[in-house]
CSV table of C-alpha atoms and ligand atoms in Angstrom, one decimal:
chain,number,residue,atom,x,y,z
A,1,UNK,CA,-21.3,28.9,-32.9
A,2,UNK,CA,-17.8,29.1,-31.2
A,3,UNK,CA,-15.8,31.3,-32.8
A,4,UNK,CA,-12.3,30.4,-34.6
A,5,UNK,CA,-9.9,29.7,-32.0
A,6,UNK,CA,-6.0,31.2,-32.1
A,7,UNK,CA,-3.8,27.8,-31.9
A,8,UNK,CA,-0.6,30.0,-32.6
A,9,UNK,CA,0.5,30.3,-28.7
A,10,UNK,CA,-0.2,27.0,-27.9
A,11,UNK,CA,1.7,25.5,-31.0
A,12,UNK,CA,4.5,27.2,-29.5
A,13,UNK,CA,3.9,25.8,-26.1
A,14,UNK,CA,4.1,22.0,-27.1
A,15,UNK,CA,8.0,21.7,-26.7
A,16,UNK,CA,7.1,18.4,-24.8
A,17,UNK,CA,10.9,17.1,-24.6
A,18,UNK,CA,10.8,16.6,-21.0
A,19,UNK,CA,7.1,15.4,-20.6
A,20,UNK,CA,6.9,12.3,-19.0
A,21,UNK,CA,3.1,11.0,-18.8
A,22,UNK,CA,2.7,10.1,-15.6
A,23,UNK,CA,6.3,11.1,-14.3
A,24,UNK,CA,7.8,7.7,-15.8
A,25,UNK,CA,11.6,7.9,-15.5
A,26,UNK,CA,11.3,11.2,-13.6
A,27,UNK,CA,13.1,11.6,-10.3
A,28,UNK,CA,11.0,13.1,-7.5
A,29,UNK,CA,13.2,12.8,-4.7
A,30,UNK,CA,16.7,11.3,-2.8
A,31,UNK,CA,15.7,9.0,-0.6
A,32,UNK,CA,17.9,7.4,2.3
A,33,UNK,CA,14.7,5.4,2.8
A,34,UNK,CA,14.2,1.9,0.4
A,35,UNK,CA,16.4,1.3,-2.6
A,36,UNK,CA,14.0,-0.2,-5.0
A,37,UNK,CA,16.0,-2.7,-7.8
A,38,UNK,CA,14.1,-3.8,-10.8
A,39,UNK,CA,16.7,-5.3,-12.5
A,40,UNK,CA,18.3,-7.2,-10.3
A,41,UNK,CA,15.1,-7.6,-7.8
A,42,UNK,CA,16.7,-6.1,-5.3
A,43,UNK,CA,15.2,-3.6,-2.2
A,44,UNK,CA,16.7,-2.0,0.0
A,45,UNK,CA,15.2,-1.1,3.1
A,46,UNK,CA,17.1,2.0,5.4
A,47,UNK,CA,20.8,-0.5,4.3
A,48,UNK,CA,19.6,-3.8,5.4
A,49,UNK,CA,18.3,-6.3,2.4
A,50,UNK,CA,14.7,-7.3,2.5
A,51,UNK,CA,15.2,-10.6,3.2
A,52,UNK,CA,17.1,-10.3,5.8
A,53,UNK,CA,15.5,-7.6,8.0
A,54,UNK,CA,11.6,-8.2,7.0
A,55,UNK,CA,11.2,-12.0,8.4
A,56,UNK,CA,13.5,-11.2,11.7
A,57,UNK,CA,12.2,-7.6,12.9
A,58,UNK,CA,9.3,-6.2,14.6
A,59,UNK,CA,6.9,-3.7,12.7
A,60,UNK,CA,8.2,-1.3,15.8
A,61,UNK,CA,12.0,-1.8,14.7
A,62,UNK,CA,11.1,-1.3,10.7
A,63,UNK,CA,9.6,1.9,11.8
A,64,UNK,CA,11.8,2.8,14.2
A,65,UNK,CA,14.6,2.5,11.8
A,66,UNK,CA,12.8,4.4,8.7
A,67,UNK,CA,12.1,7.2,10.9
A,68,UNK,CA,15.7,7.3,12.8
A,69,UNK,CA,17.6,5.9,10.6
A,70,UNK,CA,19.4,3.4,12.8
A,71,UNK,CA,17.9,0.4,14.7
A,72,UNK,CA,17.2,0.7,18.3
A,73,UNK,CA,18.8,-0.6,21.3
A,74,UNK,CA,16.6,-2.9,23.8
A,75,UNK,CA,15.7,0.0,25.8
A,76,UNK,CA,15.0,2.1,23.3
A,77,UNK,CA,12.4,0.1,21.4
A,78,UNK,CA,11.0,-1.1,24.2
A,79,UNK,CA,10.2,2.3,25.3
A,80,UNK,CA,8.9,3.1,21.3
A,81,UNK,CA,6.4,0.1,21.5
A,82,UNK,CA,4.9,1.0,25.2
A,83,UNK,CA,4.8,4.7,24.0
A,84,UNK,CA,3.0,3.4,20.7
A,85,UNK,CA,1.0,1.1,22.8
A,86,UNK,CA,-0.9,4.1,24.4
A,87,UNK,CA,-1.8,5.5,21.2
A,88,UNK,CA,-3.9,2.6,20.5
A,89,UNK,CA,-6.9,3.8,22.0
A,90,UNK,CA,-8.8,5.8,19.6
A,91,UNK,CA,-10.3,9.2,20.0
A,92,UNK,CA,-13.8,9.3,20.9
A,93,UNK,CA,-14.7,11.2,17.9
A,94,UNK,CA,-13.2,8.5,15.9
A,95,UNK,CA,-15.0,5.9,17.6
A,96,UNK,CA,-18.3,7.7,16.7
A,97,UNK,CA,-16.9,8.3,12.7
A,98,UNK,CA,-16.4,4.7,12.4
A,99,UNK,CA,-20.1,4.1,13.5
A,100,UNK,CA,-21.9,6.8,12.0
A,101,UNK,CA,-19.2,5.2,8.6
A,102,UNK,CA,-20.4,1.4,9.4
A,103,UNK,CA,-24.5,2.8,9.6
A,104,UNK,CA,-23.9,3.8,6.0
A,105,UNK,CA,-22.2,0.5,5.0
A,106,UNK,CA,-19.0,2.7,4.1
A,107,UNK,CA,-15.9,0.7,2.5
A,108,UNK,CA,-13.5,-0.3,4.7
A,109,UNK,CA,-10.5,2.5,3.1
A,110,UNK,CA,-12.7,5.0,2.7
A,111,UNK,CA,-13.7,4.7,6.7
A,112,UNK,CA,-10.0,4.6,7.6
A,113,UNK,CA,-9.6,7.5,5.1
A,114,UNK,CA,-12.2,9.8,7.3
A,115,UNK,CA,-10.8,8.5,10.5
A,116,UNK,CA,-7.2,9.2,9.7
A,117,UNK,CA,-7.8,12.7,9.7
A,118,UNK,CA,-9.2,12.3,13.0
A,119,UNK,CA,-5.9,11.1,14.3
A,120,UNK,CA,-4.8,14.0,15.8
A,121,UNK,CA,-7.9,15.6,17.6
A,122,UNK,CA,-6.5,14.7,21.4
A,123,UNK,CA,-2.9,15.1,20.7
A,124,UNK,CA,-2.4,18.9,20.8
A,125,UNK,CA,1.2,20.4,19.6
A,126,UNK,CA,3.5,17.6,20.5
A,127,UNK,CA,6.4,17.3,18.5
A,128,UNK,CA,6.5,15.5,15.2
A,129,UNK,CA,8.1,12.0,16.4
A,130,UNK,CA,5.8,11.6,19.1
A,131,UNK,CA,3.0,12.3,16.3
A,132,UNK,CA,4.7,9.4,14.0
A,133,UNK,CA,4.0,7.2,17.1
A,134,UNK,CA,0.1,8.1,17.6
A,135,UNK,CA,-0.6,8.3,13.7
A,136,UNK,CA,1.6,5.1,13.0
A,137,UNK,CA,-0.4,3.1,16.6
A,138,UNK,CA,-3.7,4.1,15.6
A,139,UNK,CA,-4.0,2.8,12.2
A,140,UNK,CA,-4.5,-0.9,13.0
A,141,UNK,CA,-6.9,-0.2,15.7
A,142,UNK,CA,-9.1,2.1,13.4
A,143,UNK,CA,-9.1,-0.7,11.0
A,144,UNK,CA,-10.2,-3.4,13.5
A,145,UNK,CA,-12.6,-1.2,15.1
A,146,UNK,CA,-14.2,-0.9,11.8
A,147,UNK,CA,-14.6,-4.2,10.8
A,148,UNK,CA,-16.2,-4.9,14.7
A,149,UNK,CA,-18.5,-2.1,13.4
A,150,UNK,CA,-19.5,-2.9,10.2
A,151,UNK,CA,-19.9,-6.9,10.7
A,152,UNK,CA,-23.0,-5.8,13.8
A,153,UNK,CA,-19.8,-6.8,16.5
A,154,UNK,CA,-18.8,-4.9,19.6
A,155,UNK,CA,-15.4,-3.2,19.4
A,156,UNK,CA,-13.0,-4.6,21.9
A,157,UNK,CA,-10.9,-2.4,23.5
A,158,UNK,CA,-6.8,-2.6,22.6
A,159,UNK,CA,-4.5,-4.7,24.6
A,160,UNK,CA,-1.6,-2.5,26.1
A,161,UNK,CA,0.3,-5.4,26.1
A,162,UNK,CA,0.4,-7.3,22.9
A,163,UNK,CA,2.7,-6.0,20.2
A,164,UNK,CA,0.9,-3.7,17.3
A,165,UNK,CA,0.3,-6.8,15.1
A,166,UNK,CA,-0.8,-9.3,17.8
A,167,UNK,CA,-2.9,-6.4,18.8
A,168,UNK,CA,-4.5,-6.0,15.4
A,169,UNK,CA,-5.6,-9.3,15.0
A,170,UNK,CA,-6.8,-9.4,18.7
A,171,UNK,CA,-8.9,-6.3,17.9
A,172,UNK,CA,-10.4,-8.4,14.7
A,173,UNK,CA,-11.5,-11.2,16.8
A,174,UNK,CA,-11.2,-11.2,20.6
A,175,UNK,CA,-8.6,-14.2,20.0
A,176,UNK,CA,-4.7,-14.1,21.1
A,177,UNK,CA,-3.0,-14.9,17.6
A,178,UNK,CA,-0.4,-17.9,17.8
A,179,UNK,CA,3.4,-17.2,17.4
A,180,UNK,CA,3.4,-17.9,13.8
A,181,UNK,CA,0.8,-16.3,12.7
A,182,UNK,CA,1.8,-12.9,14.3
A,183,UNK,CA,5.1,-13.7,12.9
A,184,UNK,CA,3.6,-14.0,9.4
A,185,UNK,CA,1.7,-10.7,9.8
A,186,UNK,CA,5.2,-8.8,11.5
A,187,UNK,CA,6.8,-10.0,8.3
A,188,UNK,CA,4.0,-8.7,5.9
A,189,UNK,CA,3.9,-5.2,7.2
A,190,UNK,CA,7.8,-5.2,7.3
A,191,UNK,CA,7.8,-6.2,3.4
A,192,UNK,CA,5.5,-3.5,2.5
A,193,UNK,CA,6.7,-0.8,4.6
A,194,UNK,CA,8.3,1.0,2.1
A,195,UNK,CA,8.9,1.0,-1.4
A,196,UNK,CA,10.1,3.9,-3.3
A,197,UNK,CA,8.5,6.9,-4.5
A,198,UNK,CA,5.0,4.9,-4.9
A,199,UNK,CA,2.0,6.7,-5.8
A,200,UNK,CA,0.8,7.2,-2.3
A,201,UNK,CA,4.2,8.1,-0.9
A,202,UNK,CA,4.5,10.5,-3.6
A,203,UNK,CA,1.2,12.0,-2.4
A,204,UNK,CA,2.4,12.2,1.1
A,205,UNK,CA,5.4,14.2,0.1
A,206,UNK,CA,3.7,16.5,-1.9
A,207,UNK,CA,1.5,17.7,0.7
A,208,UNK,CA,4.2,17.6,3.6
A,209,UNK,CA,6.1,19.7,1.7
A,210,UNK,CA,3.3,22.5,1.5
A,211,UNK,CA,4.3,22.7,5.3
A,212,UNK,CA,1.3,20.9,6.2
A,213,UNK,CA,1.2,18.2,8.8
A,214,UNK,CA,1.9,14.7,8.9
A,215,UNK,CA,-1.9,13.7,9.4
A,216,UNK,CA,-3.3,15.6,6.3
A,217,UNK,CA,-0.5,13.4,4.5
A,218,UNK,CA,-1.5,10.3,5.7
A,219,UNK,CA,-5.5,10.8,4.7
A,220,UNK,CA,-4.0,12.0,1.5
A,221,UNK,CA,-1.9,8.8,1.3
A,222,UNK,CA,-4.5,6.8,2.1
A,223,UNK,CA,-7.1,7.9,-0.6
A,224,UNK,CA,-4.1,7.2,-3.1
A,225,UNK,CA,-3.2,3.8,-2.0
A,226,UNK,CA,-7.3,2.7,-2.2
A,227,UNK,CA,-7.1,2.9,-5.9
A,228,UNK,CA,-7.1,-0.6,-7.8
A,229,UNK,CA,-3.8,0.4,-9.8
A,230,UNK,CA,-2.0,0.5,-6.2
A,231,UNK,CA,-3.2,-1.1,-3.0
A,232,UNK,CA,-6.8,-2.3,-4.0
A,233,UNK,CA,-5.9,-5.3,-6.0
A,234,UNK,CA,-4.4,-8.8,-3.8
A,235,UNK,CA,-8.0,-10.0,-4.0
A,236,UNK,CA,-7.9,-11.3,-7.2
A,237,UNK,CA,-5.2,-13.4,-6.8
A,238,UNK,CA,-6.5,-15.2,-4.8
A,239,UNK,CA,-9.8,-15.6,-6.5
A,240,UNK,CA,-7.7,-17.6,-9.3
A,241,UNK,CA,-6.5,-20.1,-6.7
A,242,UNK,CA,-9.7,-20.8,-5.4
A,243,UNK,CA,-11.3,-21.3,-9.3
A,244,UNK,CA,-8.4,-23.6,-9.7
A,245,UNK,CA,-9.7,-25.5,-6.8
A,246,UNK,CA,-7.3,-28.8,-6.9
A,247,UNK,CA,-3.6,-28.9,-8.9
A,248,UNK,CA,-4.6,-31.0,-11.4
A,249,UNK,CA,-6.8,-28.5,-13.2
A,250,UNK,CA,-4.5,-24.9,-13.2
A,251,UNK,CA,-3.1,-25.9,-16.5
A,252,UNK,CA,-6.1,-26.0,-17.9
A,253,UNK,CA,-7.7,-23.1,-16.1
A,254,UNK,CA,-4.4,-20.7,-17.0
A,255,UNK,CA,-4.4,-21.5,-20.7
A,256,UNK,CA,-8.2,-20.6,-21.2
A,257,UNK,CA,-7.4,-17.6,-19.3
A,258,UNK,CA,-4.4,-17.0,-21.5
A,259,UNK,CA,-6.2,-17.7,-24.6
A,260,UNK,CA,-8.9,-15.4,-23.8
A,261,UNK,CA,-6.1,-12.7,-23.4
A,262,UNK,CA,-6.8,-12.5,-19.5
A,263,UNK,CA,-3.8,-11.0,-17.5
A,264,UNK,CA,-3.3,-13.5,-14.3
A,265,UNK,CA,-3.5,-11.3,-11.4
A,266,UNK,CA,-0.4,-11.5,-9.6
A,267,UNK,CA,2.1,-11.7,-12.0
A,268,UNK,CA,4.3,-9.1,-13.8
A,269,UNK,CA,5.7,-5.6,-12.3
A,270,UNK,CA,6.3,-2.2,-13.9
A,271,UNK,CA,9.2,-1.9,-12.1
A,272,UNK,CA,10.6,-6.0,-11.3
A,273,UNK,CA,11.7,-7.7,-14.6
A,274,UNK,CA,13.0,-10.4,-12.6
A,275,UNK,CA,11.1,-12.0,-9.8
A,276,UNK,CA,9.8,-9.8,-7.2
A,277,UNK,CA,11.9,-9.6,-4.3
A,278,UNK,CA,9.1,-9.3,-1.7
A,279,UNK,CA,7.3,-11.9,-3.8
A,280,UNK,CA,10.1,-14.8,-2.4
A,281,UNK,CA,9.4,-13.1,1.2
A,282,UNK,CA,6.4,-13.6,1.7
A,283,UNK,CA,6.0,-16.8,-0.3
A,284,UNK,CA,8.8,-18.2,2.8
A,285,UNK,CA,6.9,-16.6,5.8
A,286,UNK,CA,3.4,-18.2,4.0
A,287,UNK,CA,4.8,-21.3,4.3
A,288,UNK,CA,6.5,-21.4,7.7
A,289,UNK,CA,2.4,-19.8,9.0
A,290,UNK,CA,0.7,-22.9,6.8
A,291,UNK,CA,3.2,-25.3,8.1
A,292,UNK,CA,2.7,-24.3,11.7
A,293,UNK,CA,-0.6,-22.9,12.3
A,294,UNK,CA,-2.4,-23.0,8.9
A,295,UNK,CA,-4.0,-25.1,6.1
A,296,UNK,CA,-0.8,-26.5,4.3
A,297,UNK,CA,-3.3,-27.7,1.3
A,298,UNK,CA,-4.0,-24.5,0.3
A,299,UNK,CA,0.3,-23.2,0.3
A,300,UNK,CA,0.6,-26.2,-2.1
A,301,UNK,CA,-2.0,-25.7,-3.8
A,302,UNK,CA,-1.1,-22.2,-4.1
A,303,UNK,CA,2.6,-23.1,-5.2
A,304,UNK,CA,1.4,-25.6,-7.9
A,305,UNK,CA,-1.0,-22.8,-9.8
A,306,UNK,CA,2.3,-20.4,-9.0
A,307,UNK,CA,4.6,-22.8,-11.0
A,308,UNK,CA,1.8,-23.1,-13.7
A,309,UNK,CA,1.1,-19.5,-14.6
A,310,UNK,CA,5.5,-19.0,-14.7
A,311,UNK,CA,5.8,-21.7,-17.2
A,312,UNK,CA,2.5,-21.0,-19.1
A,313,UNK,CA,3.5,-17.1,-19.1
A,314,UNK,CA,6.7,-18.4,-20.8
A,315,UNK,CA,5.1,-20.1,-23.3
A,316,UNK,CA,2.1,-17.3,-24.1
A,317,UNK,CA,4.0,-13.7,-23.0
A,318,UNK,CA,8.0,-15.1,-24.4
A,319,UNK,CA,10.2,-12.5,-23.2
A,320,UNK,CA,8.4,-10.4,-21.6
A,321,UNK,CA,10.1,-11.8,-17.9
A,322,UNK,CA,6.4,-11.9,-16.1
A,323,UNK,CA,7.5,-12.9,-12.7
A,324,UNK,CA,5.4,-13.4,-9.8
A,325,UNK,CA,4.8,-10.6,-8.0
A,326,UNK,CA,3.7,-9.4,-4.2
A,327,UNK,CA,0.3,-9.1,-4.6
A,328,UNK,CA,0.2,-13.3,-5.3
A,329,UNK,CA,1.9,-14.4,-1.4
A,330,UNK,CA,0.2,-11.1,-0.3
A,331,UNK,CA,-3.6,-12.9,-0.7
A,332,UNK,CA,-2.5,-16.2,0.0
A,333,UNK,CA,-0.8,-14.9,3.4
A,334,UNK,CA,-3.4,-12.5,4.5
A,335,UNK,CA,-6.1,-15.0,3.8
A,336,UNK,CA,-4.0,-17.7,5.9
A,337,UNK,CA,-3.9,-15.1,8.9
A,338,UNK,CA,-7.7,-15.2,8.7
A,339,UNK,CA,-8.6,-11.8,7.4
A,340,UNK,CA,-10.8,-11.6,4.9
A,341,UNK,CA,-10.7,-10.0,1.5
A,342,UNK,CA,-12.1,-5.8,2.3
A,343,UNK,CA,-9.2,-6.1,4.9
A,344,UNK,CA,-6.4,-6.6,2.8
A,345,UNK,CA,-6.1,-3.0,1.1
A,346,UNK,CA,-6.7,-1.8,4.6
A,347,UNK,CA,-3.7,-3.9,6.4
A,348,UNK,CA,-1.6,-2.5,3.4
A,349,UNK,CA,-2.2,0.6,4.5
A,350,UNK,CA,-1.1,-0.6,8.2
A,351,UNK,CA,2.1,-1.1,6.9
A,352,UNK,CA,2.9,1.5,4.7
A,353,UNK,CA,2.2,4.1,6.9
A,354,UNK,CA,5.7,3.4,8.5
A,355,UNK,CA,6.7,4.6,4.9
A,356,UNK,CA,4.8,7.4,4.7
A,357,UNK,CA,5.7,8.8,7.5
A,358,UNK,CA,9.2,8.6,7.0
A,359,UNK,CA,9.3,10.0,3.9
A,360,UNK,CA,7.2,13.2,5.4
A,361,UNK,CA,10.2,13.4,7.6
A,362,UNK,CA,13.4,13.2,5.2
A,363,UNK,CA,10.9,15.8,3.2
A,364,UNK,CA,10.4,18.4,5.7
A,365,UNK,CA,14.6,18.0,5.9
A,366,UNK,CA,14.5,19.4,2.3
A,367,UNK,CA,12.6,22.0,3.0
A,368,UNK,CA,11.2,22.2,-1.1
A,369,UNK,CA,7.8,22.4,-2.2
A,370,UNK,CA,6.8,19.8,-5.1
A,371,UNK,CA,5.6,22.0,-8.1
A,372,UNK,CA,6.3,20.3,-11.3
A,373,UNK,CA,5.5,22.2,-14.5
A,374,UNK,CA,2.9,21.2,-16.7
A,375,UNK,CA,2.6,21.9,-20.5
A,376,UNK,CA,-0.6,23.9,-22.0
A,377,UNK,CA,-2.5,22.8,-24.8
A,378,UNK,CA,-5.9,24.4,-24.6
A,379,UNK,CA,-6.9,27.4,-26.9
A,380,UNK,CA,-6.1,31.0,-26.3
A,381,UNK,CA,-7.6,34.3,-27.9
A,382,UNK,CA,-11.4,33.0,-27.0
A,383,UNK,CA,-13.1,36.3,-26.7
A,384,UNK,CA,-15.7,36.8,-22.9
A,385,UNK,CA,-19.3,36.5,-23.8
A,386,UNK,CA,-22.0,37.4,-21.7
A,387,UNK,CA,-24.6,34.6,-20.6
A,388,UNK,CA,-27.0,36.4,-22.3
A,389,UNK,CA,-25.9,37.2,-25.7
A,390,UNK,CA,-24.0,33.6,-25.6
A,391,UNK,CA,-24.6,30.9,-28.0
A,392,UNK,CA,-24.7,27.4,-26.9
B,401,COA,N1,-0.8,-11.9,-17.3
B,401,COA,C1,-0.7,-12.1,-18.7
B,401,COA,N2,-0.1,-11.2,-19.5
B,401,COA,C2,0.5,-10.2,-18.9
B,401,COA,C3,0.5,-10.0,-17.5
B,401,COA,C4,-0.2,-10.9,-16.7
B,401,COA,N3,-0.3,-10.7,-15.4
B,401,COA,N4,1.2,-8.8,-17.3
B,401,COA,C5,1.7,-8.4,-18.5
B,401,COA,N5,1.3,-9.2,-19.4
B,401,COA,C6,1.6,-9.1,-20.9
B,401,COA,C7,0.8,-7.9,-21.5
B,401,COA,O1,-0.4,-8.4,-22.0
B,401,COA,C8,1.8,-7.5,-22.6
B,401,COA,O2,1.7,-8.5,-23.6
B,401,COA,P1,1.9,-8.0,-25.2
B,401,COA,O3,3.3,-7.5,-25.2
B,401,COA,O4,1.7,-9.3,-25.9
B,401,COA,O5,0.9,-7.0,-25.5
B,401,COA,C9,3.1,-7.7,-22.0
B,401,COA,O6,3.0,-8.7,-21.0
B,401,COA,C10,3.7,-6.4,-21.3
B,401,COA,O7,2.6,-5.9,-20.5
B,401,COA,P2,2.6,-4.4,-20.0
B,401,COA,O8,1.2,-4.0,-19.7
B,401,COA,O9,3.4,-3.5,-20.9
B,401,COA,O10,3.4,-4.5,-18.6
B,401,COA,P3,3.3,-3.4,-17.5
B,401,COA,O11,4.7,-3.3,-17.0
B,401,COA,O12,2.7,-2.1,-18.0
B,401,COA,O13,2.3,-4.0,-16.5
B,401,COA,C11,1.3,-4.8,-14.6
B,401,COA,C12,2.5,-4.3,-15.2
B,401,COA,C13,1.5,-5.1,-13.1
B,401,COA,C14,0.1,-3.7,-14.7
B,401,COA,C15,0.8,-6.1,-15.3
B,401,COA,O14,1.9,-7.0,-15.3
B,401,COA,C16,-0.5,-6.7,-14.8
B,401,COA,O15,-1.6,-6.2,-15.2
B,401,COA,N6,-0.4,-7.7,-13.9
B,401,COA,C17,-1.6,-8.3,-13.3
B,401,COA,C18,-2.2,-7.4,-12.2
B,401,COA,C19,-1.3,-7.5,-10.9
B,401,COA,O16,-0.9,-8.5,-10.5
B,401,COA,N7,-1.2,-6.3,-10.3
B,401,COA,C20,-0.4,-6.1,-9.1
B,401,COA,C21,0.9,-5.5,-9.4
B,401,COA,S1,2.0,-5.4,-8.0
């Protein structure tokens, strides 16, 4: 039998005023970084508005700019990308990880999870901007490499030539991408560069700000983003747009999902109670790839069942403003480029790592380690009993 347990202390204790489950409302940090907008679907990213930077910049520029703070000059980025460019070939002991990973049928974030903290085994004490560069480079590469692996391929070595998203596709397949379609994928990775204090950026501050190093942040980013609630969910959307099959039936398909109190994956936002700024983004580089270089059935398709599920969330969910979100174009634009579904949370990750590693630099600035408080509410007063006189 346990004995009585004193609940006096903790009774005291439970002054929960400023808990916020799950941190809700709470603010973590000041960011010079992305200015996320929910009410007015709005972000922000390092000054310049989504829309306008995302579908015009390189990756290399986005990055450049999150971790600088300023664009760079012709010179300048041309010397960032040939710098990054070198990076690209992986460590050897990475190369054997990702084998050893794709013999035990590993999932794809889980074997760039164990690589990541490989990152740094040939680059010795350089300083932390050339670090950004090799950790930033080798993500794509690790993620190609993988694939190679795990689909019975052979790897193919990097191209120093290509830019880091031509590269990454070139690494998938052993095929040059077109224009557009490289285009497409530049404009991806800029949209989800950054956003905010996200789950995984929040875990990649906390641990920078231990005084660890940029590459245990990144593993630990990477382990948050996996999680379905994050990163790990575009698939689905997609899966609806494929049961839909032809326009004519999404009404139909919607409202029995709708009536049997289904969410429809892609639609609404925590945060965005208007549409989804990066939604309109990537819905505009999706069609300029399909148009150009792509299956221009499926965009329509993909528009129709879009302008279903809006008017048939109206109609079920009144009020409640479910707008499309990113994760709808995301699917429909990865899958367009050709990668297929285990790759997406993956190539997420290729993008946000810009992100993360920016925000490990403005939080080495502060200087301040990340210890909230946390409230108790377990017993006190239990009395030590030895094993052998204890009572199950
Ligand atoms: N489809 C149908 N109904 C939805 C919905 C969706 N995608 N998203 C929210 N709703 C409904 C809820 O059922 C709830 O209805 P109720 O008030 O009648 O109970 C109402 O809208 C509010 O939902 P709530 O869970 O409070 O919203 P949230 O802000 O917590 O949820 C999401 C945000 C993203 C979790 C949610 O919209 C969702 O599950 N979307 C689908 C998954 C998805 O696309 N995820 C990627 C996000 S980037």
């Amino acid at each position: 039998m346990r004995r009585a347990v004193d609940h006096s202390y903790t009774m005291k204790l439970v002054t929960a005023e400023t808990y916020r489950p799950g941190l809700e409302g709470v603010v973590a940090a000041e960011t010079s970084l992305s200015l996320v907008d929910g009410q007015n679907g709005r972000l922000i990213i390092a000054g310049y508005a989504l829309e306008d930077i995302a579908a015009h910049a390189s990756f290399e520029e986005v990055a450049f700019l999150l971790w600088r703070g300023e664009l760079p000059d012709k010179a300048t980025l041309d010397e960032f990308k040939s710098t990054m460019a070198t990076y690209r070939v992986l460590p050897s002991a990475t190369h054997s990880l990702l084998e050893q990973a794709a013999h035990h049928q590993v999932a794809p974030m889980d074997a760039l999870r164990m690589a990541a903290a490989t990152f740094d085994i040939d680059l010795g004490d350089v300083d932390d901007f050339t670090r950004a560069k090799a950790v930033a480079a080798r993500v794509p590469p690790t993620v190609a490499t993988y694939w190679r692996y795990l689909t019975g391929q052979e790897p193919i070595p990097p191209s120093p030539t290509l830019g880091r998203s031509a590269n990454y596709l070139y690494m998938l397949t052993g095929a040059e991408p077109g224009p557009a379609t490289v285009r497409a994928l530049e404009t991806y990775f800029n949209t989800v560069a950054d956003h905010g204090v996200n789950a995984s950026t929040f875990a990649a501050r906390v641990i920078i700000a231990t005084q660890s190093d940029m590459v245990s942040a990144v593993t630990g980013a990477i382990g948050a983003l996996k999680g379905p609630l994050h990163g790990g969910a575009p698939g689905p959307a997609l899966d609806m747009v494929f049961e839909i099959g032809t326009a004519d039936r999404a009404e139909e398909v919607i409202r029995a999902k709708l009536d049997n109190e289904e969410r429809l994956m892609g639609f609404g936002h925590r945060v965005y109670k208007v549409r989804d700024p990066r939604a309109d983004v990537l819905a505009d580089a999706a069609e300029r790839m399909f148009a150009s270089e792509g299956d221009m059935g499926l965009y329509d398709l993909a528009k129709s069942v879009e302008a279903t599920a809006l008017k048939l969330l109206e109609e079920y969910k009144p009020g409640r403003n479910l707008k499309t979100n990113v994760e709808f174009f995301t699917a429909l634009l990865l899958h367009g480029i050709g990668l297929e579904i285990p790759l997406f949370t993956p190539t997420f990750a290729a993008g946000r790592v810009a992100g993360w590693i920016a925000h490990c630099l403005e939080q080495q600035r502060t200087g301040r380690l990340i210890r909230p408080d946390s409230t108790y509410i377990g017993p006190t007063g239990l009395t030590w009993e030895p094993v052998e006189t204890r009572k199950g």
